[in-house]
GROMACS .gro file of C-alpha atoms in nm:
model
  110
    1MET     CA    1  -0.015  -0.065   0.044
    2ALA     CA    2   0.158   0.318  -0.051
    3SER     CA    3   0.220   0.607   0.209
    4GLY     CA    4  -0.019   0.710   0.414
    5VAL     CA    5  -0.328   0.534   0.212
    6LYS     CA    6  -0.594   0.373   0.471
    7PRO     CA    7  -0.905   0.239   0.406
    8ARG     CA    8  -1.176   0.209   0.648
    9VAL     CA    9  -1.465   0.086   0.679
   10LYS     CA   10  -1.803   0.007   0.889
   11VAL     CA   11  -2.062  -0.255   0.816
   12PRO     CA   12  -2.308  -0.411   1.145
   13LYS     CA   13  -2.201  -0.754   1.220
   14THR     CA   14  -2.548  -0.888   1.215
   15ALA     CA   15  -2.908  -0.893   0.980
   16ALA     CA   16  -3.106  -1.022   0.983
   17VAL     CA   17  -3.269  -1.191   0.603
   18GLY     CA   18  -3.389  -0.931   0.381
   19ASP     CA   19  -3.182  -0.583   0.602
   20THR     CA   20  -3.179  -0.318   0.417
   21ILE     CA   21  -2.842  -0.228   0.611
   22THR     CA   22  -2.625   0.194   0.610
   23ILE     CA   23  -2.204   0.146   0.520
   24LYS     CA   24  -1.968   0.395   0.548
   25THR     CA   25  -1.664   0.360   0.361
   26LEU     CA   26  -1.307   0.622   0.339
   27ILE     CA   27  -0.986   0.612   0.231
   28SER     CA   28  -0.728   0.818   0.385
   29HIS     CA   29  -0.523   0.939   0.030
   30LYS     CA   30  -0.465   1.292  -0.077
   31MET     CA   31  -0.637   1.303  -0.426
   32GLU     CA   32  -0.361   1.580  -0.593
   33SER     CA   33  -0.627   1.641  -0.973
   34GLY     CA   34  -0.303   1.753  -1.132
   35GLN     CA   35  -0.397   2.100  -1.194
   36ARG     CA   36  -0.157   2.266  -0.875
   37LYS     CA   37   0.213   2.380  -0.878
   38ASP     CA   38   0.468   2.303  -0.680
   39LYS     CA   39   0.704   2.556  -0.529
   40GLU     CA   40   0.912   2.584  -0.839
   41GLY     CA   41   0.633   2.590  -1.082
   42ASN     CA   42   0.603   2.238  -1.185
   43VAL     CA   43   0.265   2.009  -1.206
   44ILE     CA   44   0.227   1.852  -0.964
   45PRO     CA   45   0.099   1.442  -1.127
   46ARG     CA   46  -0.252   1.370  -1.058
   47SER     CA   47  -0.252   1.053  -0.853
   48ILE     CA   48  -0.624   0.970  -0.703
   49ILE     CA   49  -0.836   0.732  -0.640
   50ASN     CA   50  -1.041   0.643  -0.982
   51ARG     CA   51  -1.321   0.368  -0.904
   52PHE     CA   52  -1.466   0.221  -0.562
   53THR     CA   53  -1.630  -0.074  -0.588
   54CYS     CA   54  -1.874  -0.283  -0.346
   55ASP     CA   55  -1.904  -0.662  -0.409
   56PHE     CA   56  -2.101  -0.839  -0.143
   57ASN     CA   57  -2.012  -1.193  -0.228
   58GLY     CA   58  -1.885  -1.157  -0.559
   59GLU     CA   59  -2.218  -0.987  -0.686
   60ASN     CA   60  -2.138  -0.553  -0.749
   61VAL     CA   61  -2.363  -0.322  -0.475
   62VAL     CA   62  -2.181  -0.013  -0.583
   63ASP     CA   63  -1.983   0.059  -0.886
   64VAL     CA   64  -1.864   0.476  -0.836
   65LYS     CA   65  -1.632   0.603  -1.123
   66MET     CA   66  -1.427   0.958  -0.962
   67GLU     CA   67  -1.299   1.270  -1.101
   68PRO     CA   68  -1.036   1.475  -1.037
   69ALA     CA   69  -1.300   1.719  -0.880
   70ILE     CA   70  -1.344   1.487  -0.579
   71SER     CA   71  -1.225   1.541  -0.221
   72THR     CA   72  -0.931   1.467  -0.039
   73ASN     CA   73  -0.997   1.128   0.182
   74PRO     CA   74  -1.340   1.028  -0.045
   75TYR     CA   75  -1.593   0.931   0.211
   76PHE     CA   76  -1.913   0.676   0.056
   77GLU     CA   77  -2.214   0.596   0.196
   78PHE     CA   78  -2.451   0.411   0.084
   79GLU     CA   79  -2.729   0.141   0.160
   80ALA     CA   80  -2.683  -0.271   0.050
   81LYS     CA   81  -2.970  -0.560   0.172
   82VAL     CA   82  -2.801  -0.827   0.285
   83PRO     CA   83  -3.010  -1.142   0.091
   84GLU     CA   84  -2.756  -1.399   0.348
   85ALA     CA   85  -2.472  -1.418   0.549
   86GLY     CA   86  -2.155  -1.360   0.392
   87GLU     CA   87  -1.852  -1.108   0.289
   88PHE     CA   88  -1.871  -0.771   0.147
   89LYS     CA   89  -1.526  -0.686  -0.068
   90PHE     CA   90  -1.439  -0.285  -0.042
   91THR     CA   91  -1.185  -0.174  -0.405
   92TRP     CA   92  -1.019   0.112  -0.469
   93TYR     CA   93  -0.830   0.196  -0.776
   94ASP     CA   94  -0.567   0.415  -0.764
   95ASP     CA   95  -0.385   0.593  -1.096
   96ASP     CA   96  -0.086   0.445  -1.013
   97GLY     CA   97  -0.183   0.187  -1.022
   98SER     CA   98  -0.225   0.049  -0.652
   99VAL     CA   99  -0.533  -0.101  -0.542
  100TYR     CA  100  -0.628  -0.129  -0.190
  101GLU     CA  101  -0.864  -0.364  -0.037
  102THR     CA  102  -1.082  -0.495   0.256
  103SER     CA  103  -1.352  -0.719   0.373
  104LYS     CA  104  -1.639  -0.711   0.657
  105SER     CA  105  -1.853  -1.025   0.720
  106ILE     CA  106  -2.187  -0.976   0.780
  107ALA     CA  107  -2.397  -1.229   1.014
  108ILE     CA  108  -2.741  -1.273   0.992
  109SER     CA  109  -2.916  -1.242   1.356
  110GLY     CA  110  -3.173  -1.470   1.479
   0.00000   0.00000   0.00000
């Protein structure tokens, strides 16, 4: 993982079958647009998280394409229906080719 890039995710530990849950994600990233200049007047190269995906048990839940105007440390909050116990997989794609992944499991409550 690139220095300082850290994904964080909040998913409930349990839910009933069919429940809609709220998922919150945040990734620490400077999100450089490629339009600023450094002290010497050189353009600072673009470096952004350009895509975010979330899958549940291999099926896509969210797929977001990001543009340079997005803020530093992108935060996403979204809802997902829980059909069964399983695992949410979260993936962020960086301009430099880096891929950041984390996952969270959810169990079915009584």
